[in-house]
Structures are given as C-alpha cells and as structure tokens.
CSV table of C-alpha atoms and ligand atoms in Angstrom, one decimal:
chain,number,residue,atom,x,y,z
A,1,MET,CA,0.0,0.0,0.0
A,2,ILE,CA,1.2,3.5,-0.8
A,3,GLN,CA,1.7,5.2,2.5
A,4,VAL,CA,3.2,8.6,1.3
A,5,LYS,CA,0.3,11.1,1.3
A,6,LEU,CA,0.5,14.4,-0.4
A,7,ALA,CA,-1.8,17.4,0.5
A,8,LEU,CA,-1.8,20.6,-1.6
A,9,ASP,CA,-4.8,22.3,0.0
A,10,GLN,CA,-2.6,24.8,1.8
A,11,LEU,CA,-1.4,26.1,-1.5
A,12,TYR,CA,-4.7,27.1,-2.9
A,13,SER,CA,-4.7,30.6,-1.3
A,14,PHE,CA,-1.5,31.3,-3.3
A,15,ILE,CA,-1.9,29.3,-6.5
A,16,SER,CA,-5.0,27.7,-8.0
A,17,LYS,CA,-5.6,24.0,-8.7
A,18,GLU,CA,-5.8,25.0,-12.4
A,19,GLN,CA,-2.3,26.5,-12.2
A,20,ILE,CA,-1.0,23.1,-11.0
A,21,ILE,CA,-3.1,21.0,-13.4
A,22,ALA,CA,-1.8,23.2,-16.3
A,23,TYR,CA,1.4,21.1,-16.1
A,24,ASP,CA,-0.5,17.9,-17.0
A,25,LYS,CA,0.8,17.7,-20.6
A,26,GLN,CA,4.4,18.5,-19.5
A,27,ILE,CA,4.2,15.8,-16.8
A,28,VAL,CA,2.9,13.2,-19.2
A,29,SER,CA,5.7,14.1,-21.6
A,30,ALA,CA,8.3,13.9,-18.8
A,31,TYR,CA,6.9,10.4,-17.8
A,32,ARG,CA,7.2,9.3,-21.4
A,33,LYS,CA,10.8,10.5,-21.5
A,34,ILE,CA,11.6,8.6,-18.4
A,35,HIS,CA,9.9,5.3,-19.2
A,36,ASN,CA,10.8,5.3,-22.9
A,37,LYS,CA,14.3,6.6,-22.2
A,38,THR,CA,14.1,9.4,-24.7
A,39,GLY,CA,14.9,12.5,-22.6
A,40,VAL,CA,18.3,14.1,-22.0
A,41,GLY,CA,20.4,12.1,-19.7
A,42,SER,CA,18.6,8.9,-20.6
A,43,ASP,CA,21.8,6.9,-20.1
A,44,PHE,CA,21.2,7.4,-16.4
A,45,LEU,CA,17.7,6.0,-16.0
A,46,GLY,CA,18.7,2.8,-14.4
A,47,TRP,CA,17.3,3.9,-11.0
A,48,VAL,CA,13.7,3.8,-12.4
A,49,ASP,CA,13.5,0.0,-12.5
A,50,LEU,CA,16.0,-0.7,-9.7
A,51,PRO,CA,13.4,-1.7,-7.1
A,52,SER,CA,11.7,-4.3,-9.3
A,53,GLY,CA,14.9,-5.2,-11.0
A,54,THR,CA,17.0,-5.9,-7.9
A,55,ASN,CA,17.9,-9.5,-7.8
A,56,THR,CA,17.0,-11.4,-4.6
A,57,ASP,CA,20.4,-13.2,-4.7
A,58,LEU,CA,22.1,-9.8,-4.5
A,59,LEU,CA,20.1,-8.8,-1.5
A,60,ILE,CA,20.9,-12.2,0.2
A,61,ARG,CA,24.6,-11.8,-0.6
A,62,ILE,CA,24.6,-8.3,0.9
A,63,GLU,CA,22.7,-9.4,4.0
A,64,GLU,CA,25.0,-12.4,4.7
A,65,HIS,CA,28.1,-10.4,4.1
A,66,ALA,CA,26.8,-7.5,6.2
A,67,ALA,CA,26.1,-10.0,9.1
A,68,VAL,CA,29.7,-11.2,8.9
A,69,LEU,CA,31.0,-7.6,9.0
A,70,ARG,CA,28.7,-6.9,11.9
A,71,SER,CA,29.8,-9.9,13.9
A,72,LYS,CA,33.5,-8.7,13.9
A,73,SER,CA,33.0,-4.9,14.2
A,74,GLU,CA,32.0,-2.6,17.0
A,75,VAL,CA,32.3,0.2,14.5
A,76,VAL,CA,31.8,0.2,10.7
A,77,VAL,CA,33.2,3.2,8.8
A,78,VAL,CA,31.3,4.1,5.6
A,79,VAL,CA,33.6,6.2,3.4
A,80,GLY,CA,31.9,8.1,0.6
A,81,ALA,CA,30.8,11.5,-0.6
A,82,GLY,CA,27.7,13.0,-2.3
A,83,GLY,CA,25.5,10.3,-3.6
A,84,SER,CA,27.8,7.7,-2.2
A,85,TYR,CA,27.1,9.0,1.2
A,86,HIS,CA,23.8,10.8,1.6
A,87,GLY,CA,21.4,8.0,0.8
A,88,SER,CA,22.7,5.4,3.3
A,89,ARG,CA,23.2,8.0,6.0
A,90,ALA,CA,19.6,9.3,5.5
A,91,VAL,CA,18.1,5.8,6.1
A,92,ILE,CA,20.5,4.7,8.8
A,93,GLU,CA,20.1,7.9,10.9
A,94,ALA,CA,16.3,7.7,10.5
A,95,MET,CA,16.2,4.2,11.9
A,96,THR,CA,18.9,4.1,14.5
A,97,HIS,CA,18.5,4.9,18.2
A,98,HIS,CA,19.5,8.5,18.7
A,99,PHE,CA,22.1,7.6,21.4
A,100,SER,CA,23.0,4.1,20.4
A,101,HIS,CA,26.7,4.9,20.6
A,102,LEU,CA,26.3,5.4,24.4
A,103,LEU,CA,24.2,2.4,25.1
A,104,ASN,CA,26.9,-0.2,24.8
A,105,ASP,CA,24.5,-2.5,22.9
A,106,ASP,CA,26.8,-5.1,21.3
A,107,SER,CA,24.2,-6.4,18.9
A,108,LEU,CA,24.8,-3.6,16.3
A,109,PRO,CA,28.0,-1.8,15.3
A,110,ALA,CA,28.1,2.0,15.4
A,111,VAL,CA,28.1,3.3,11.8
A,112,LEU,CA,30.5,6.3,11.3
A,113,PHE,CA,30.9,8.3,8.1
A,114,ALA,CA,34.1,9.5,6.5
A,115,GLY,CA,35.2,10.8,3.2
A,116,GLN,CA,32.6,13.6,2.9
A,117,ASN,CA,35.0,16.3,4.1
A,118,ILE,CA,38.8,16.8,4.3
A,119,SER,CA,39.0,17.8,8.0
A,120,GLU,CA,42.2,16.7,9.6
A,121,ASP,CA,40.6,16.9,13.0
A,122,TYR,CA,37.6,14.8,12.0
A,123,LEU,CA,39.7,11.9,10.7
A,124,ALA,CA,42.3,12.1,13.5
A,125,ASP,CA,39.4,12.0,16.0
A,126,MET,CA,38.0,9.0,14.2
A,127,CYS,CA,41.3,7.2,14.4
A,128,ASP,CA,41.3,7.7,18.2
A,129,VAL,CA,38.1,5.8,18.3
A,130,LEU,CA,39.3,3.1,15.8
A,131,ASP,CA,42.4,2.6,17.9
A,132,LYS,CA,40.2,1.3,20.7
A,133,LYS,CA,37.4,-0.5,18.7
A,134,GLU,CA,37.1,-3.5,16.5
A,135,TYR,CA,36.2,-2.1,13.1
A,136,SER,CA,35.6,-2.6,9.3
A,137,ILE,CA,35.5,-0.2,6.4
A,138,ILE,CA,33.1,0.1,3.5
A,139,VAL,CA,34.5,2.4,0.8
A,140,ILE,CA,32.1,3.7,-1.8
A,141,SER,CA,32.9,5.7,-4.9
A,142,LYS,CA,31.3,5.2,-8.3
A,143,SER,CA,34.1,7.0,-10.1
A,144,GLY,CA,36.8,5.6,-7.8
A,145,THR,CA,38.7,8.9,-8.0
A,146,THR,CA,36.8,11.4,-5.8
A,147,LEU,CA,39.3,13.2,-3.7
A,148,GLU,CA,37.5,13.2,-0.3
A,149,PRO,CA,36.8,9.5,0.0
A,150,ALA,CA,40.1,8.6,-1.7
A,151,LEU,CA,42.0,10.6,0.9
A,152,ALA,CA,40.0,9.2,3.8
A,153,PHE,CA,40.4,5.7,2.6
A,154,ARG,CA,44.1,6.2,2.2
A,155,VAL,CA,44.3,7.3,5.9
A,156,LEU,CA,42.0,4.6,7.2
A,157,ASN,CA,43.6,1.9,5.1
A,158,ALA,CA,46.9,2.6,6.6
A,159,HIS,CA,45.3,2.5,10.0
A,160,ILE,CA,43.5,-0.8,9.5
A,161,GLU,CA,46.6,-2.5,8.0
A,162,LYS,CA,48.7,-1.4,11.0
A,163,LYS,CA,46.0,-2.5,13.5
A,164,TYR,CA,45.2,-5.9,12.0
A,165,GLY,CA,47.9,-6.8,9.6
A,166,HIS,CA,47.4,-7.3,5.9
A,167,PHE,CA,45.5,-10.6,5.9
A,168,GLU,CA,42.8,-9.6,8.4
A,169,ALA,CA,42.5,-6.0,7.0
A,170,GLN,CA,41.7,-7.6,3.6
A,171,LYS,CA,38.6,-9.2,5.2
A,172,ARG,CA,37.5,-6.1,6.9
A,173,ILE,CA,37.4,-3.9,3.8
A,174,VAL,CA,34.5,-3.8,1.3
A,175,VAL,CA,34.6,-1.8,-1.9
A,176,ILE,CA,31.6,-0.5,-3.8
A,177,THR,CA,32.4,1.2,-7.1
A,178,GLY,CA,31.3,1.7,-10.7
A,179,GLN,CA,31.5,-0.9,-13.5
A,180,ARG,CA,34.3,0.8,-15.4
A,181,GLU,CA,38.0,0.5,-14.6
A,182,ASN,CA,39.0,3.0,-12.0
A,183,ALA,CA,41.6,3.5,-9.3
A,184,LEU,CA,39.5,2.0,-6.5
A,185,LYS,CA,38.4,-0.9,-8.6
A,186,GLN,CA,42.0,-1.7,-9.3
A,187,VAL,CA,42.9,-1.6,-5.6
A,188,ALA,CA,39.9,-3.9,-4.9
A,189,ASN,CA,41.1,-6.4,-7.5
A,190,ASN,CA,44.8,-6.2,-6.5
A,191,GLU,CA,44.0,-6.7,-2.8
A,192,SER,CA,41.1,-9.1,-3.3
A,193,TYR,CA,38.7,-7.0,-1.3
A,194,GLU,CA,35.1,-8.2,-1.6
A,195,SER,CA,33.4,-5.7,-3.9
A,196,TYR,CA,30.0,-4.7,-5.3
A,197,VAL,CA,29.0,-2.7,-8.3
A,198,ILE,CA,27.1,0.5,-8.8
A,199,PRO,CA,25.6,0.2,-12.3
A,200,ASP,CA,26.8,2.5,-15.0
A,201,ASP,CA,23.3,3.8,-15.6
A,202,VAL,CA,22.6,4.9,-12.1
A,203,GLY,CA,24.0,8.3,-11.0
A,204,GLY,CA,25.3,9.0,-7.5
A,205,ARG,CA,22.3,10.8,-6.1
A,206,TYR,CA,19.9,8.2,-7.4
A,207,SER,CA,22.0,5.3,-6.1
A,208,VAL,CA,20.5,4.5,-2.6
A,209,LEU,CA,18.9,1.4,-4.0
A,210,THR,CA,22.2,0.0,-5.4
A,211,PRO,CA,24.8,-1.6,-3.1
A,212,ALA,CA,26.1,2.0,-2.4
A,213,GLY,CA,23.1,2.5,-0.2
A,214,LEU,CA,22.0,-1.1,0.5
A,215,PHE,CA,25.2,-2.4,1.9
A,216,PRO,CA,25.7,0.2,4.7
A,217,ILE,CA,22.0,0.1,5.5
A,218,ALA,CA,22.2,-3.7,5.9
A,219,VAL,CA,25.3,-3.4,8.1
A,220,ALA,CA,23.2,-1.1,10.4
A,221,GLY,CA,20.8,-4.0,10.8
A,222,ILE,CA,18.0,-2.4,8.7
A,223,ASP,CA,15.8,-4.7,6.7
A,224,ILE,CA,16.9,-4.0,3.1
A,225,LYS,CA,14.3,-6.3,1.6
A,226,ALA,CA,11.5,-4.3,3.2
A,227,PHE,CA,13.3,-1.1,2.1
A,228,VAL,CA,13.5,-2.2,-1.6
A,229,ALA,CA,9.9,-3.6,-1.4
A,230,GLY,CA,8.7,-0.1,-0.2
A,231,ALA,CA,10.4,1.5,-3.2
A,232,ARG,CA,9.0,-1.1,-5.5
A,233,LYS,CA,5.4,-0.2,-4.4
A,234,MET,CA,6.1,3.4,-5.4
A,235,GLU,CA,7.7,2.3,-8.7
A,236,VAL,CA,4.7,0.1,-9.6
A,237,PHE,CA,2.3,2.9,-8.7
A,238,SER,CA,4.3,5.4,-10.7
A,239,ARG,CA,4.3,3.1,-13.8
A,240,ALA,CA,0.5,2.6,-13.5
A,241,VAL,CA,-0.3,6.2,-13.0
A,242,GLY,CA,2.0,8.1,-15.4
A,243,LYS,CA,-0.1,11.2,-15.3
A,244,ILE,CA,-0.9,14.1,-13.0
A,245,HIS,CA,-4.4,13.1,-11.7
A,246,GLY,CA,-4.2,10.9,-8.6
A,247,ASN,CA,-0.4,10.7,-8.7
A,248,PRO,CA,1.3,12.4,-5.8
A,249,MET,CA,4.8,12.3,-7.4
A,250,ALA,CA,3.5,14.1,-10.5
A,251,LEU,CA,1.4,16.6,-8.4
A,252,TYR,CA,4.3,17.4,-6.2
A,253,ALA,CA,6.5,18.1,-9.2
A,254,ALA,CA,3.8,20.2,-10.9
A,255,ALA,CA,3.1,22.1,-7.7
A,256,ARG,CA,6.7,23.0,-7.3
A,257,GLN,CA,6.9,24.3,-10.9
A,258,ALA,CA,3.7,26.3,-10.4
A,259,LEU,CA,5.1,27.8,-7.2
A,260,LEU,CA,8.3,28.7,-9.1
A,261,ALA,CA,6.4,30.3,-11.8
A,262,SER,CA,4.6,32.4,-9.2
A,263,GLY,CA,7.9,33.7,-7.8
A,264,LYS,CA,8.6,31.1,-5.1
A,265,SER,CA,12.1,30.0,-5.9
A,266,ILE,CA,13.2,28.6,-2.6
A,267,GLU,CA,11.9,25.3,-1.2
A,268,VAL,CA,12.4,24.7,2.5
A,269,MET,CA,12.1,21.0,3.3
A,270,VAL,CA,10.8,20.8,6.8
A,271,SER,CA,10.7,18.0,9.2
A,272,TYR,CA,9.5,18.0,12.9
A,273,ASP,CA,11.3,14.8,13.5
A,274,PRO,CA,15.1,14.9,14.0
A,275,ARG,CA,15.3,11.3,12.7
A,276,LEU,CA,14.7,12.9,9.2
A,277,PHE,CA,17.6,15.4,9.5
A,278,TYR,CA,19.8,13.4,7.1
A,279,PHE,CA,16.9,12.7,4.9
A,280,THR,CA,16.6,16.4,4.3
A,281,GLU,CA,20.3,16.5,3.6
A,282,TRP,CA,19.8,13.8,0.9
A,283,TYR,CA,16.9,15.8,-0.5
A,284,LYS,CA,19.1,18.8,-0.9
A,285,GLN,CA,21.7,17.0,-2.9
A,286,LEU,CA,19.0,15.3,-5.1
A,287,PHE,CA,17.3,18.5,-6.1
A,288,SER,CA,20.2,20.9,-6.2
A,289,GLU,CA,22.3,18.7,-8.4
A,290,SER,CA,19.4,17.7,-10.6
A,291,GLU,CA,17.6,21.0,-11.1
A,292,GLY,CA,20.2,23.7,-10.5
A,293,LYS,CA,21.7,24.4,-13.9
A,294,GLU,CA,21.3,26.7,-16.9
A,295,LEU,CA,20.4,29.5,-14.5
A,296,LYS,CA,17.2,27.6,-13.5
A,297,GLY,CA,15.9,25.6,-10.5
A,298,ILE,CA,14.3,25.9,-7.1
A,299,PHE,CA,16.9,26.4,-4.4
A,300,PRO,CA,16.5,23.6,-1.9
A,301,VAL,CA,17.2,24.2,1.8
A,302,SER,CA,16.1,22.4,4.9
A,303,ALA,CA,14.9,23.1,8.4
A,304,ASN,CA,14.4,20.9,11.4
A,305,PHE,CA,11.6,22.1,13.5
A,306,THR,CA,11.1,22.9,16.3
A,307,THR,CA,14.9,23.3,16.6
A,308,ASP,CA,15.1,25.8,13.7
A,309,LEU,CA,12.0,27.7,14.8
A,310,HIS,CA,14.4,29.3,17.3
A,311,SER,CA,16.6,30.5,14.4
A,312,MET,CA,15.3,30.2,10.8
A,313,GLY,CA,11.8,30.7,12.1
A,314,GLN,CA,12.4,34.4,12.1
A,315,TYR,CA,13.3,34.5,8.4
A,316,ILE,CA,10.6,32.2,7.3
A,317,GLN,CA,8.0,34.4,9.1
A,318,GLU,CA,9.2,37.8,8.1
A,319,GLY,CA,12.1,37.6,5.6
A,320,GLU,CA,12.0,37.9,1.8
A,321,ARG,CA,8.9,36.2,0.4
A,322,LYS,CA,10.4,33.8,-2.0
A,323,LEU,CA,9.9,30.7,0.1
A,324,PHE,CA,7.6,27.8,0.1
A,325,GLU,CA,7.7,24.9,2.5
A,326,THR,CA,7.4,21.2,2.0
A,327,VAL,CA,6.6,19.7,5.4
A,328,ILE,CA,7.2,15.9,5.9
A,329,SER,CA,5.1,14.8,8.8
A,330,VAL,CA,5.5,11.5,10.6
A,331,ILE,CA,2.3,10.6,12.3
A,332,LYS,CA,3.4,8.0,14.8
A,333,PRO,CA,6.7,8.0,16.8
A,334,GLU,CA,8.4,4.8,17.6
A,335,ARG,CA,8.5,5.4,21.3
A,336,THR,CA,6.0,6.6,23.9
A,337,LEU,CA,6.7,9.4,26.4
A,338,GLN,CA,4.1,11.5,28.2
A,339,VAL,CA,4.5,14.9,29.9
A,340,PRO,CA,4.7,14.1,33.7
A,341,PHE,CA,2.4,15.8,36.3
A,342,THR,CA,4.2,17.7,39.1
A,343,GLU,CA,2.6,18.6,42.4
A,344,ASN,CA,3.9,22.2,42.6
A,345,ASP,CA,3.6,22.9,38.8
A,346,TYR,CA,6.9,24.9,39.1
A,347,ASP,CA,7.0,25.5,35.3
A,348,GLN,CA,3.3,25.9,34.9
A,349,LEU,CA,3.2,23.1,32.4
A,350,ASN,CA,0.7,20.9,34.2
A,351,PHE,CA,-1.9,21.8,31.5
A,352,LEU,CA,0.1,19.5,29.2
A,353,ALA,CA,0.4,16.7,31.8
A,354,GLY,CA,-0.6,13.3,30.4
A,355,LYS,CA,-0.2,14.4,26.8
A,356,ARG,CA,2.3,12.6,24.6
A,357,LEU,CA,5.3,14.7,23.5
A,358,SER,CA,4.3,13.8,19.9
A,359,ASP,CA,0.9,15.4,20.5
A,360,VAL,CA,2.6,18.6,21.6
A,361,ASN,CA,4.9,18.4,18.5
A,362,HIS,CA,1.9,17.9,16.2
A,363,GLN,CA,0.0,20.8,17.7
A,364,ILE,CA,3.0,23.0,17.2
A,365,GLU,CA,3.3,21.8,13.6
A,366,PHE,CA,-0.3,22.7,13.0
A,367,GLY,CA,0.1,26.1,14.6
A,368,THR,CA,3.3,26.9,12.8
A,369,LYS,CA,1.8,25.9,9.4
A,370,THR,CA,-1.1,28.3,10.1
A,371,ALA,CA,1.3,31.1,11.0
A,372,HIS,CA,3.5,30.6,8.0
A,373,ILE,CA,0.6,30.4,5.6
A,374,GLY,CA,-0.6,33.7,7.1
A,375,SER,CA,2.8,35.1,6.3
A,376,ASP,CA,2.7,34.3,2.6
A,377,VAL,CA,4.5,31.0,2.8
A,378,PRO,CA,2.7,28.3,0.8
A,379,ILE,CA,2.9,24.8,2.3
A,380,ILE,CA,3.0,21.4,0.6
A,381,SER,CA,2.3,18.6,3.1
A,382,ILE,CA,3.7,15.1,2.8
A,383,GLU,CA,2.7,12.6,5.4
A,384,ILE,CA,4.0,9.1,6.3
A,385,PRO,CA,2.4,7.0,9.1
A,386,GLU,CA,5.7,6.1,10.7
A,387,ILE,CA,9.4,5.7,9.9
A,388,ASN,CA,10.2,2.1,8.9
A,389,PRO,CA,12.1,0.5,6.0
A,390,ASP,CA,9.0,0.3,3.9
A,391,THR,CA,8.0,4.0,4.2
A,392,MET,CA,11.6,5.1,3.8
A,393,GLY,CA,11.8,3.1,0.5
A,394,GLN,CA,8.6,4.7,-0.7
A,395,LEU,CA,9.6,8.2,0.3
A,396,MET,CA,13.0,7.9,-1.4
A,397,TYR,CA,11.5,6.6,-4.7
A,398,PHE,CA,8.8,9.3,-4.4
A,399,PHE,CA,11.4,12.1,-4.3
A,400,GLU,CA,13.6,10.6,-7.0
A,401,MET,CA,10.7,10.3,-9.4
A,402,SER,CA,9.3,13.8,-8.5
A,403,CYS,CA,12.8,15.3,-8.9
A,404,ALA,CA,13.3,13.7,-12.4
A,405,LEU,CA,9.8,14.9,-13.5
A,406,SER,CA,10.3,18.4,-12.1
A,407,SER,CA,13.7,18.7,-13.8
A,408,TYR,CA,12.3,17.6,-17.2
A,409,VAL,CA,9.4,20.1,-16.8
A,410,LEU,CA,12.0,22.8,-16.0
A,411,GLY,CA,13.8,21.8,-19.2
A,412,VAL,CA,17.1,20.6,-17.7
A,413,ASN,CA,19.0,17.3,-17.6
A,414,PRO,CA,18.2,15.8,-14.2
A,415,PHE,CA,21.1,13.4,-14.3
A,416,ASN,CA,24.2,15.3,-15.0
A,417,GLN,CA,26.2,17.6,-12.6
A,418,PRO,CA,28.6,19.6,-14.7
A,419,SER,CA,29.7,22.0,-12.0
A,420,VAL,CA,30.3,19.1,-9.5
A,421,ASP,CA,32.4,17.4,-12.1
A,422,ALA,CA,34.3,20.6,-12.8
A,423,TYR,CA,34.9,21.0,-9.1
A,424,LYS,CA,36.3,17.5,-8.9
A,425,ARG,CA,38.7,18.2,-11.8
A,426,ASN,CA,39.6,21.6,-10.5
A,427,VAL,CA,40.4,20.3,-7.1
A,428,PHE,CA,43.1,18.0,-8.6
A,429,SER,CA,44.3,20.9,-10.7
A,430,LEU,CA,44.6,23.2,-7.6
A,431,LEU,CA,46.5,20.4,-5.9
A,432,GLY,CA,48.9,20.2,-8.8
A,433,LYS,CA,48.0,16.8,-10.3
A,434,GLU,CA,49.3,16.7,-13.8
A,435,ALA,CA,46.6,14.6,-15.5
A,436,CYS,CA,43.9,17.1,-14.5
A,437,ASN,CA,44.9,19.5,-17.2
A,438,GLN,CA,43.2,17.3,-19.8
A,439,GLU,CA,39.8,18.9,-18.9
A,440,PRO,CA,39.3,22.7,-18.7
A,441,PRO,CA,39.3,23.8,-15.0
A,442,LEU,CA,36.3,25.7,-13.6
A,443,LEU,CA,38.2,28.5,-11.9
A,444,GLU,CA,40.9,30.6,-13.5
B,501,PA5,O1,25.4,12.7,-7.7
B,501,PA5,C1,26.5,12.6,-8.0
B,501,PA5,O2,26.9,12.0,-9.1
B,501,PA5,C2,27.7,13.1,-7.1
B,501,PA5,O3,27.2,13.8,-6.1
B,501,PA5,C3,28.5,11.9,-6.6
B,501,PA5,O4,27.7,11.0,-6.0
B,501,PA5,C4,29.6,12.4,-5.7
B,501,PA5,O5,30.4,13.4,-6.3
B,501,PA5,C5,30.5,11.2,-5.4
B,501,PA5,O6,31.0,10.6,-6.5
B,501,PA5,P1,31.7,9.2,-6.5
B,501,PA5,O7,30.7,8.1,-6.0
B,501,PA5,O8,32.2,8.9,-7.9
B,501,PA5,O9,32.9,9.2,-5.5
C-alpha cells in the first residue's frame, strides 16, 4: 500500500488548482521521456527500475556479508561523498536509536561516516576511536577517484593495515564502485577486497537502492528487503499512473513548478522529527544537483523544527517572500513518552500533563503551518504514518521520481552535474595533479 500522502490544499490561497493541473501535458511528456528513455540524460535512468529489477540473490549476498562484518565490528566506517554517502546516511540515521553509541549495545555496530570532508581533526578523532574499537571499512565511490573519499580511505587503510595486519585487513574492507575500470576498482582487484558494483546507468544521487546504499544500510541492521519492497510499491504505482491526476509524485513536481512560476524560488524541506535530519540532507543533494543548472531551478534548503524555529523561524515568518515549505510529517513516533504531572507545577506546564510529546509536537506543527501560511509562505504537506524500511523506501523513490519529473518540466537534464564534475577536476588541478589539465578547469 502507498503510504506517502500528499496534500496541496494549503497552496490554494496562493496558486490555484488549475495552475498546477496546467502542467499535466508536460508531466505526461516527462513520464514518457523517463519510461521510454528518450529524454536528455537517458543513459542514467537505471534507477527507475531498480526496485523491481533488484535480484534477490544480490540482497541475500549483501545481508549475509553485512552480518559477517557486523559480527566482527564494534564500528563500521562508511567512506563516501555526495550520492555515495547521503542515501545510506539518511536511512541509517532515520532508523537508529539517537544515542546508540552510548548504550553499549553489542548487537549492532556504530556506523560512522568519513570521506565527505577533508577535515584533519575529523579523521584524526575518528582514528582515536578506531584505535580502541574492532572495526571494518566500506569504501564507496562510483568513479573511484573522488578526492575526499580517496584521501579518507588512504588514511583509514593505513590505520587498519597497521592495526590488524594485511591478511585480516583484507577481510574487513568492502569496496563499492562503478562498473568501469578506476583506481578504486584496481585496488579492490589487487587486494582481493570483496566488492559490489554501482551500475553505469545509475547516477550517484539516485543510487540509494544500489549496493552503495543497501550495503551500509544492511550493516546497520535495517531490513533492506523491506526497504526495496517499499520503493517497489512506489515504482509500480508510478508506472501505472503516469499522469498528474491521482499521482502524488506528479502533483508534487507540478506544484513545485507552479510555485516557481509564481515567484517562489526557494523550497524549505521541513521535518518536525530529528530522525529525518539526514533525509533532508539527501533531498538537498538530489534536487540541487538535478535542477540547479542553466540558471534555473528551485533552491533547496532544509529546516528541522522545532529546533530551527528558534533561528530560521524568524526569516521564514518575516524575511524575503520567495519561500515555500514542504513539510514531511511523521504521524506515529516509535516510542511513547508522556509529559509528567508535578505537584507544585513549578514550570506551569501541568496543563500538558498526560499528553504525549508527539501530540505537543503535532500541535506546534499545526500552529506553525497556520502562522507561515498567514505570512505568505505556501505549504506542501507530505505525510507518512511512521518511519520504517517500507516507508523510507517509498519516500525515497517518491522524491527521486518527482525530482526527475520536475527537472524535465523545468527543461534541464536531471542526471548530470557539470559543476560538481568541474569541481572534482579543479580540485586536482589546484593540488597540482598533472593529468587534470586534460579537462578545462572551472576556476581561473
Ligand atoms: O550525484 C553525483 O553523481 C555526485 O554527487 C557523486 O555521488 C559524488 O560526487 C561522489 O562521486 P563518487 O561516487 O564517484 O565518488
């Protein structure tokens, strides 16, 4: 069952239903381009059929291998950047106990992330932890040459070799990379590291349903079969309803474009649940790399409420009126906690006693939405009943498809990232690597 619900009624005082429905033809045409592989960037449409095309044998292999890694690791370090990082982190952080690292629960390893920055302190601090813990490394890079993960892997590889010796280190390293020959693939072959492939036709930010996302998610103890099954439900639905009516992916894409046409060029992805913090980070990469080109696109930002109501809340309420919000609501929390009653009511909060914290959170969500709408901030609402592997799979496919549709309607290639590629080349150029001069650098 499709559990991602979209509501657009809080837009109608800003833009009309007709303004959204007006995108019907463009959405149908975008769907055709996606399913017939006829649009720009059609070499990168492998993600569309991934949920239904994923081989059960691959899932079993990943689960079994992940269990082996878990059994020998207190910590697993996932090394990757961009699309080789955000997807798995989004799912893992959404479904992991907030303070698991302090619980000393031996059943699951702590998952740490490296290779998404070049901070000396960050990696040195991580090595302090790894000195004391049993650990393994998953290194992910489709190109196999991205500087941040390559540098992090170099440092961590030296550490793991020193700690365990070559033979044991070999068994504690997993490589996930592209199909083509590349530096990382060569290392994996030379060192006989167990490895997995990111298909050629799936770009980084659409790769959460490839081993790049699935392997780390499985290591964290999350049910990847249920995750893929959730995405599959959305895939099947999207195939059956390749039009705007009754199709939340299409309606979301059309509503965004209608808002952009009415002058709303910044989308704030809002969640009232801190478990979705990294999901909103994943969303930012997906939409900014897909839409932000040729001087076009909606600028994606994120806010975590109520935390950011004490900071960004000011701007959203009274700053420049270019914003709209997309609020992802999670109806049911995983845990139950009520506001306690106190005899002396020292903080005068007894009027909330007995209420669940989630009820208070939902009331604030309702009130904040009303206040923001009153301040000329249109709101798109997306609701899931709870966070679990199934709903996360549905949500991620929902956003991938909406993003591709939205980008095609905008008239850009959703699957390239020329400026990110230029940055990658340029970074080597700035560091003085000879081969990088083959491609023109971005900066003079
Ligand atoms: O979406 C993309 O293609 C990029 O953000 C990449 O995922 C990111 O740059 C990392 O690339 P790679 O996996 O080749 O190291």
